[in-house]
Coordinates of C-alpha atoms and ligand atoms in Angstrom, one line a residue:
L1 CA 0.0 0.0 0.0
S2 CA 1.2 3.5 -0.7
L3 CA 0.6 5.8 2.3
P4 CA 0.3 9.6 2.3
D5 CA 3.7 10.1 4.0
G6 CA 5.4 8.5 1.0
T7 CA 6.0 5.2 2.8
T8 CA 4.6 1.8 1.9
A9 CA 3.2 -1.1 3.9
V10 CA 2.4 -4.7 3.2
A11 CA -1.3 -5.4 4.0
D12 CA -4.6 -6.7 2.6
L13 CA -7.5 -4.4 1.9
V14 CA -11.0 -5.5 2.7
C15 CA -13.7 -3.8 0.7
S16 CA -17.3 -3.8 1.7
D17 CA -20.3 -1.8 0.5
G18 CA -18.1 0.3 -1.8
R19 CA -15.9 1.4 1.0
I20 CA -12.6 0.2 2.5
G21 CA -13.9 -1.7 5.4
D22 CA -10.7 -2.8 7.0
I23 CA -6.9 -3.0 6.4
V24 CA -5.4 -6.2 7.8
G25 CA -2.0 -7.7 8.1
P26 CA -0.7 -9.8 5.2
N27 CA -1.9 -13.4 5.1
S28 CA -4.7 -12.9 7.6
R29 CA -7.8 -14.7 6.5
V30 CA -10.9 -12.8 6.0
A31 CA -13.9 -15.0 6.7
D32 CA -16.9 -15.0 4.3
A33 CA -15.3 -12.8 1.6
D34 CA -17.3 -12.9 -1.7
E35 CA -14.2 -12.6 -3.7
E36 CA -10.5 -12.5 -3.1
I37 CA -8.0 -10.9 -5.5
D38 CA -4.4 -11.9 -5.3
V39 CA -2.2 -8.8 -5.9
T40 CA 1.1 -10.3 -4.8
G41 CA 3.9 -8.3 -6.4
L42 CA 1.7 -5.3 -7.2
H43 CA 1.7 -1.9 -5.6
L44 CA -1.7 -0.7 -4.4
L45 CA -2.3 3.0 -4.8
P46 CA -5.3 5.1 -3.8
G47 CA -7.6 5.1 -6.8
V48 CA -5.9 7.5 -9.3
I49 CA -7.8 10.7 -10.1
D50 CA -7.5 12.3 -13.5
P51 CA -8.9 15.9 -12.9
H52 CA -8.5 17.0 -16.5
V53 CA -10.5 15.0 -19.1
H54 CA -12.4 16.3 -22.1
T55 CA -14.9 13.6 -22.9
R56 CA -16.5 15.9 -25.4
D57 CA -19.9 14.7 -24.3
P58 CA -22.4 16.1 -25.2
G59 CA -21.7 18.0 -28.4
A60 CA -18.6 16.6 -30.1
T61 CA -19.2 12.9 -29.6
H62 CA -17.6 12.2 -33.0
K63 CA -14.3 13.0 -31.3
E64 CA -14.9 11.1 -28.0
D65 CA -17.8 10.2 -25.7
L66 CA -18.2 9.3 -22.0
E67 CA -18.4 5.6 -22.6
H68 CA -15.1 5.5 -24.5
A69 CA -13.3 8.0 -22.3
S70 CA -14.4 6.2 -19.1
R71 CA -13.3 2.8 -20.5
A72 CA -10.0 4.3 -21.5
A73 CA -9.7 5.7 -17.9
A74 CA -10.4 2.3 -16.3
A75 CA -7.9 0.6 -18.7
G76 CA -5.3 3.2 -17.6
G77 CA -5.8 2.6 -13.8
I78 CA -7.9 5.8 -13.3
T79 CA -10.8 5.4 -10.9
T80 CA -12.2 9.0 -11.0
I81 CA -12.3 11.6 -13.8
F82 CA -13.2 15.2 -13.7
E83 CA -15.0 16.2 -16.9
M84 CA -14.0 19.5 -18.5
P85 CA -17.0 21.8 -19.1
N86 CA -16.4 23.0 -22.7
T87 CA -19.0 20.6 -24.1
V88 CA -21.9 21.8 -26.3
P89 CA -23.9 22.9 -24.5
P90 CA -21.3 23.7 -21.9
A91 CA -21.6 22.8 -18.2
G92 CA -22.2 26.5 -17.7
D93 CA -24.9 26.6 -15.1
A94 CA -26.5 24.7 -12.2
T95 CA -29.1 23.2 -14.4
A96 CA -26.4 21.5 -16.6
I97 CA -24.6 20.2 -13.5
D98 CA -27.9 19.0 -11.9
E99 CA -28.8 17.0 -15.0
R100 CA -25.3 15.6 -15.7
R101 CA -24.7 14.5 -12.1
V102 CA -27.5 12.0 -12.7
T103 CA -27.0 11.0 -16.3
H104 CA -23.2 11.0 -16.5
P105 CA -22.5 8.3 -13.8
E106 CA -25.2 6.1 -15.5
R107 CA -22.9 5.9 -18.5
S108 CA -19.4 6.0 -17.0
V109 CA -17.3 3.0 -15.9
V110 CA -15.4 5.2 -13.5
N111 CA -16.4 7.8 -10.9
I112 CA -17.0 11.3 -12.4
G113 CA -17.0 14.8 -11.2
L114 CA -17.9 17.9 -13.2
W115 CA -16.1 21.2 -13.9
G116 CA -18.3 24.2 -14.4
L117 CA -17.6 26.7 -17.1
V118 CA -16.9 30.4 -16.2
L119 CA -16.4 33.1 -18.8
G120 CA -15.2 36.0 -16.7
H121 CA -17.8 38.6 -17.6
E122 CA -21.5 37.9 -18.5
D123 CA -21.8 35.1 -15.9
R124 CA -20.2 36.0 -12.6
S125 CA -23.4 35.5 -10.7
T126 CA -23.5 31.8 -11.7
L127 CA -20.3 31.0 -9.7
R128 CA -22.1 30.4 -6.4
S129 CA -24.8 28.2 -8.1
L130 CA -22.1 26.1 -9.8
A131 CA -20.5 25.5 -6.4
E132 CA -23.9 24.7 -4.8
A133 CA -24.8 22.3 -7.7
G134 CA -21.6 20.2 -6.9
A135 CA -19.1 21.3 -9.5
V136 CA -15.6 20.4 -8.4
A137 CA -14.3 23.8 -9.6
G138 CA -14.9 26.5 -12.2
K139 CA -12.8 26.5 -15.4
L140 CA -11.7 29.8 -16.9
F141 CA -10.3 29.5 -20.4
W142 CA -8.3 32.7 -20.2
G143 CA -7.6 33.9 -23.8
Y144 CA -10.3 32.0 -25.6
F145 CA -13.4 33.2 -27.5
F146 CA -16.8 31.5 -27.0
D147 CA -19.8 31.2 -29.3
R148 CA -22.7 33.2 -27.7
Q149 CA -25.3 31.0 -29.5
T150 CA -24.0 27.5 -28.8
G151 CA -21.8 28.1 -25.8
A152 CA -18.9 26.4 -27.7
L153 CA -15.3 27.3 -27.2
V154 CA -14.0 28.9 -30.4
Y155 CA -10.4 28.3 -31.5
D156 CA -10.5 30.7 -34.4
P157 CA -12.8 33.8 -33.8
A158 CA -12.5 34.6 -37.6
T159 CA -14.9 31.7 -38.2
L160 CA -17.7 33.4 -36.3
P161 CA -19.8 36.5 -37.0
E162 CA -18.8 39.4 -34.7
D163 CA -22.1 39.5 -32.7
R164 CA -21.8 35.9 -31.8
R165 CA -18.3 36.2 -30.3
V166 CA -17.9 36.2 -26.5
P167 CA -14.5 37.8 -26.2
P168 CA -11.8 36.5 -23.8
A169 CA -11.9 37.8 -20.3
S170 CA -9.9 41.0 -19.7
I171 CA -7.6 41.2 -16.6
G172 CA -10.3 43.4 -15.1
D173 CA -13.0 40.8 -15.8
V174 CA -10.8 38.2 -14.1
R175 CA -10.3 40.4 -11.1
K176 CA -14.1 40.7 -10.6
L177 CA -14.4 36.9 -11.1
F178 CA -11.8 36.2 -8.5
T179 CA -13.6 38.4 -6.0
E180 CA -16.8 36.4 -6.6
A181 CA -15.0 33.1 -6.4
A182 CA -13.4 34.1 -3.1
A183 CA -16.8 35.1 -1.7
A184 CA -18.3 31.7 -2.9
N185 CA -15.2 29.8 -1.6
F186 CA -15.1 28.2 -5.1
L187 CA -11.9 26.9 -6.6
L188 CA -11.0 28.3 -10.0
G189 CA -8.9 26.3 -12.5
I190 CA -7.3 28.5 -15.1
H191 CA -6.1 27.8 -18.6
C192 CA -3.3 30.4 -18.8
E193 CA -2.5 31.7 -22.3
D194 CA -2.9 35.5 -22.8
R195 CA -4.7 36.3 -26.0
S196 CA -3.0 39.6 -26.8
V197 CA 0.5 37.9 -26.4
L198 CA -0.7 35.2 -28.8
D199 CA -1.9 37.8 -31.2
S200 CA 1.3 39.7 -31.1
A201 CA 3.3 36.5 -31.8
R202 CA 1.3 35.7 -35.0
T203 CA 3.6 35.6 -38.0
G204 CA 1.1 35.6 -40.8
T205 CA 2.3 32.3 -42.1
P206 CA 0.8 29.0 -40.8
A207 CA 2.9 27.1 -38.2
E208 CA 3.9 24.1 -40.4
D209 CA 6.2 22.5 -37.9
Y210 CA 6.9 22.5 -34.2
E211 CA 9.5 25.2 -34.2
A212 CA 7.0 27.5 -35.9
L213 CA 4.3 26.4 -33.3
L214 CA 6.6 27.4 -30.5
R215 CA 7.1 30.8 -32.0
V216 CA 3.4 31.5 -32.3
R217 CA 2.6 30.1 -28.8
P218 CA 5.5 31.5 -26.8
T219 CA 6.2 30.8 -23.1
E220 CA 5.3 34.4 -22.2
A221 CA 1.7 33.8 -23.3
E222 CA 1.5 31.4 -20.4
T223 CA 3.7 33.2 -17.9
V224 CA 2.1 36.6 -18.3
A225 CA -1.3 35.1 -17.6
I226 CA 0.1 33.1 -14.6
A227 CA 1.7 36.2 -13.2
A228 CA -1.5 38.3 -13.6
A229 CA -3.5 35.5 -12.0
I230 CA -1.2 35.3 -9.0
E231 CA -1.3 39.1 -8.5
L232 CA -5.1 39.0 -8.5
A233 CA -5.2 36.0 -6.2
A234 CA -2.9 37.9 -3.8
T235 CA -5.4 40.7 -3.3
T236 CA -8.7 38.9 -3.8
S237 CA -7.8 35.7 -1.8
A238 CA -9.4 33.6 -4.5
R239 CA -8.2 30.0 -4.5
I240 CA -6.7 29.5 -8.0
H241 CA -5.3 26.4 -9.6
I242 CA -3.0 27.0 -12.6
L243 CA -3.7 24.2 -15.2
H244 CA -1.3 22.4 -17.5
I245 CA 1.8 24.4 -16.8
S246 CA 4.3 23.8 -19.6
S247 CA 7.3 26.1 -18.9
A248 CA 10.1 26.4 -16.4
R249 CA 9.2 30.1 -15.7
G250 CA 5.7 29.0 -15.0
V251 CA 6.9 26.7 -12.3
D252 CA 9.1 29.5 -10.8
L253 CA 6.1 31.8 -10.6
V254 CA 4.1 29.2 -8.7
R255 CA 7.0 28.4 -6.4
R256 CA 7.4 32.0 -5.5
A257 CA 3.6 32.5 -5.0
K258 CA 3.6 29.5 -2.6
Q259 CA 6.6 30.9 -0.7
D260 CA 4.6 34.1 -0.3
G261 CA 1.7 32.0 1.2
L262 CA -0.7 32.7 -1.6
P263 CA -3.7 30.4 -2.3
V264 CA -2.2 29.1 -5.6
T265 CA -1.9 25.5 -6.7
A266 CA -0.7 24.0 -10.0
E267 CA -1.1 21.2 -12.4
T268 CA 1.0 19.8 -15.2
C269 CA 0.5 16.9 -17.7
P270 CA 2.3 13.8 -18.6
H271 CA 3.3 15.2 -22.0
Y272 CA 5.2 18.2 -20.5
L273 CA 7.0 15.7 -18.2
S274 CA 8.0 13.1 -20.8
L275 CA 8.2 14.9 -24.2
T276 CA 9.8 17.9 -25.7
A277 CA 9.7 19.7 -29.0
A278 CA 12.7 17.6 -30.1
D279 CA 10.3 14.6 -30.1
Y280 CA 8.3 16.0 -33.0
E281 CA 10.6 14.3 -35.5
G282 CA 9.6 10.9 -34.2
V283 CA 6.1 11.6 -33.0
G284 CA 4.8 13.8 -35.7
S285 CA 1.5 15.8 -35.5
A286 CA 0.2 13.8 -32.5
L287 CA 2.5 16.2 -30.6
K288 CA 0.3 19.2 -31.5
I289 CA -1.0 20.2 -28.0
F290 CA -1.8 23.6 -26.5
P291 CA 0.2 24.9 -24.7
P292 CA 2.9 23.1 -26.7
V293 CA 5.6 20.9 -25.2
R294 CA 8.7 23.0 -25.0
R295 CA 12.4 22.4 -24.3
E296 CA 14.4 20.0 -22.1
L297 CA 15.1 22.7 -19.5
D298 CA 11.3 23.2 -19.2
R299 CA 10.8 19.5 -18.8
Q300 CA 13.5 19.3 -16.1
A301 CA 11.9 22.3 -14.2
L302 CA 8.5 20.6 -14.4
L303 CA 9.9 17.3 -13.1
A304 CA 11.6 19.2 -10.2
G305 CA 8.3 21.0 -9.5
V306 CA 6.4 17.7 -9.2
Q307 CA 9.2 16.2 -7.1
D308 CA 9.3 19.1 -4.6
G309 CA 5.5 19.6 -4.5
T310 CA 5.4 23.0 -6.2
I311 CA 3.2 21.3 -8.7
D312 CA 0.3 19.7 -6.7
S313 CA -1.5 17.7 -9.3
I314 CA -1.1 15.9 -12.7
G315 CA -4.0 15.7 -15.2
S316 CA -3.9 14.1 -18.6
D317 CA -5.7 16.9 -20.5
H318 CA -7.2 14.1 -22.5
A319 CA -8.5 16.1 -25.5
P320 CA -9.2 13.9 -28.5
H321 CA -10.2 14.9 -32.0
S322 CA -11.3 12.5 -34.7
L323 CA -8.7 10.9 -36.9
E324 CA -10.2 12.7 -39.9
E325 CA -9.8 16.1 -38.1
R326 CA -6.2 15.2 -37.2
A327 CA -5.4 14.0 -40.7
G328 CA -5.1 17.5 -42.1
S329 CA -1.9 19.6 -42.3
F330 CA 0.0 20.3 -39.1
A331 CA -0.9 24.0 -39.4
T332 CA -4.6 23.5 -39.5
Q333 CA -5.4 20.4 -37.5
P334 CA -6.8 20.9 -33.9
A335 CA -4.6 20.4 -30.9
G336 CA -4.9 17.9 -28.0
A337 CA -3.6 14.6 -26.8
V338 CA -5.3 11.3 -26.3
A339 CA -3.9 10.7 -22.9
V340 CA -6.2 9.4 -20.1
E341 CA -5.3 5.8 -20.7
T342 CA -1.5 6.2 -20.8
M343 CA -1.1 8.9 -18.1
L344 CA -0.3 6.6 -15.2
S345 CA 2.1 4.4 -17.2
V346 CA 4.0 7.4 -18.6
L347 CA 4.5 8.6 -15.0
L348 CA 5.5 5.2 -13.7
D349 CA 8.0 5.0 -16.6
L350 CA 9.5 8.3 -15.3
V351 CA 9.8 6.6 -11.8
A352 CA 11.5 3.6 -13.4
A353 CA 13.9 6.0 -15.1
S354 CA 14.6 7.7 -11.7
E355 CA 13.3 11.1 -13.0
L356 CA 10.5 11.2 -10.4
S357 CA 10.0 9.3 -7.1
L358 CA 7.0 7.0 -6.7
A359 CA 5.9 9.0 -3.7
A360 CA 5.8 12.3 -5.7
V361 CA 3.8 10.6 -8.5
V362 CA 1.3 9.1 -6.1
R363 CA 1.0 12.4 -4.2
A364 CA 0.2 14.3 -7.4
L365 CA -2.2 11.6 -8.8
T366 CA -4.1 10.8 -5.6
W367 CA -4.1 12.4 -2.2
R368 CA -2.9 15.9 -3.0
T369 CA -5.3 16.1 -6.0
A370 CA -8.2 14.9 -3.7
D371 CA -7.2 17.5 -1.1
L372 CA -7.2 20.5 -3.5
Y373 CA -10.5 19.6 -5.1
R374 CA -11.9 18.9 -1.6
V375 CA -13.0 15.3 -2.3
A376 CA -10.7 13.8 0.4
P377 CA -10.9 11.8 2.6
R378 CA -13.3 9.6 0.6
K379 CA -11.1 10.0 -2.4
G380 CA -7.3 9.9 -2.6
R381 CA -6.7 7.7 0.5
L382 CA -6.3 4.1 1.3
E383 CA -7.8 4.1 4.8
V384 CA -10.7 2.6 6.5
G385 CA -13.9 4.5 5.6
A386 CA -12.5 5.8 2.3
D387 CA -14.3 4.8 -1.0
A388 CA -13.0 1.4 -2.2
D389 CA -11.2 3.0 -5.2
V390 CA -7.9 1.2 -5.7
T391 CA -5.3 1.1 -8.5
A392 CA -2.9 -1.8 -8.5
V393 CA 0.3 -1.3 -10.6
D394 CA 3.2 -3.5 -11.7
L395 CA 6.2 -1.2 -11.4
S396 CA 8.5 -3.4 -13.5
S397 CA 6.1 -4.6 -16.3
S398 CA 7.5 -3.4 -19.6
W399 CA 5.2 -2.8 -22.6
T400 CA 5.0 -0.8 -25.8
V401 CA 2.2 1.7 -26.4
D402 CA 0.1 0.8 -29.5
A403 CA -2.4 3.5 -30.4
A404 CA -4.6 0.8 -32.2
E405 CA -5.2 -0.8 -28.8
L406 CA -6.4 2.3 -27.0
H407 CA -10.0 2.4 -25.8
S408 CA -10.7 6.0 -26.9
K409 CA -12.6 6.7 -30.2
A410 CA -9.6 8.4 -31.8
R411 CA -6.8 5.9 -31.6
M412 CA -3.7 8.0 -31.7
S413 CA -1.1 8.9 -29.1
P414 CA 2.0 11.0 -28.8
W415 CA 3.5 7.9 -27.0
H416 CA 2.6 5.5 -29.8
G417 CA 5.5 3.0 -30.2
R418 CA 7.2 4.1 -27.0
Q419 CA 8.3 1.4 -24.6
L420 CA 7.2 2.1 -21.0
V421 CA 8.1 0.4 -17.7
G422 CA 5.2 0.3 -15.2
R423 CA 1.6 -0.6 -15.9
P424 CA -1.7 -0.6 -14.1
K425 CA -3.0 -4.2 -13.7
L426 CA -6.2 -3.7 -11.7
T427 CA -8.7 -0.8 -11.4
V428 CA -11.3 -1.1 -8.6
V429 CA -14.1 1.5 -8.6
G430 CA -16.2 1.6 -5.5
G431 CA -15.4 -2.0 -4.7
Q432 CA -16.1 -3.2 -8.3
V433 CA -13.4 -4.6 -10.6
A434 CA -13.4 -2.2 -13.6
M435 CA -10.2 -3.5 -15.2
R436 CA -8.1 -6.5 -14.6
D437 CA -5.0 -7.4 -16.7
G438 CA -6.1 -5.1 -19.4
H439 CA -9.6 -6.3 -19.7
V440 CA -12.2 -3.6 -19.0
F441 CA -15.5 -4.5 -17.5
S442 CA -17.8 -2.1 -19.4
D443 CA -20.9 -2.8 -17.3
V444 CA -19.3 -1.4 -14.1
R445 CA -20.7 2.1 -13.2
G446 CA -19.0 4.8 -11.2
R447 CA -20.6 7.4 -9.0
F448 CA -20.9 11.2 -9.0
V449 CA -18.1 12.9 -7.1
E450 CA -18.6 16.3 -5.5
P451 CA -16.5 18.5 -3.1
L452 CA -17.0 18.4 0.6
R453 CA -19.3 21.3 1.5
E454 CA -18.8 23.5 4.5
G455 CA -20.7 21.8 7.3
G456 CA -19.3 18.4 6.3
R457 CA -21.4 16.9 3.5
S458 CA -19.3 14.3 1.9
S459 CA -18.4 13.4 -1.6
G460 CA -19.5 10.1 -3.1
Ligands
LIG501 ZN1 -7.8 20.9 -21.2

């Protein structure tokens, strides 16, 4: 068992009624157990949480849907996903959350929590209702346009008539939003890329290769937004969570904010920890991800940030597009990685390569993530009374990623062909076996996950 202090213990887990009923010494017999699973040689982790998954459901289910994404999660050792709100229609108000908290778990093999969408102007008053409806956090896509009519996130505003464009939040909008979030005690997760910096970096010619992509999506687009967010958090006391940090300077900004005692936490993704722009030659267009993967010095700084806890959480940013959409030229195809299924293995491979410690990976994937989204202690812990969500991994199993074997709709991966050491062997969701030795039990259903409310109402 992996324990929160980074140590391990040898023990047997007893699951009953979807909870961890007991933790007993090795080889002690449990009378009248319905089922016994031998996990000798495997490491038991608290069920891994992926807080950053775009299932695209509803709206863009030709790219991905909840059934496929949740099976991919179970296959990858994930017991809980948090669904990103930029669906069509978006999870933008309490009504959408109320509906999906019932319908989504009915279709998902793993547990599911929901992000709520916040725009920064137009909808500040909905923050409190999103929190009350049970959203795990509010997501601010800083720097993106939205379609007023459909609620969809718009990658290229030129494709939309002017009166339908909801423009990106200004810094003043964000300031007001933070004030509201602080009053509602609601966590805000932020995609940090400043639109005006991106606009200023535009070259007029399409980015046909990775070096060109790095020029039009420079580091400072990310760091200027992170710096502004930190300054606004300092004065408004909003709890902010910087999503998918890709740069060394981004890590530095968060480290300093934490040293100053500010309510700032941070996430990065497996691609920023394991890949760099130099991999484009071998990986090809599957490496098109926003923000882009950058240089080795960025990767090293991100690894150090996970290792020392500056980076609290790791999410896959699973963001599939159809193979047809991804078949176009590098310049015009949409960005995003198919990543939920490989996240845990990619990180275990970094442990095998001594680039990260197992304790740091477990912290970022389980208990620290559960703490910051306030779904602990029922999630993120292997202790009596916690939900029986368990991930068992073989730290020495070596395998090669084959995109054709993935459970997502779009079978492509920036890790295709890569040999990894470390693999999930068993996924237990609320006491039910959702994956064993690579076989996914599609009839298993997860439950809705929501933050602990003030006054003590529990997630589950
Ligand atoms: Zn995302």
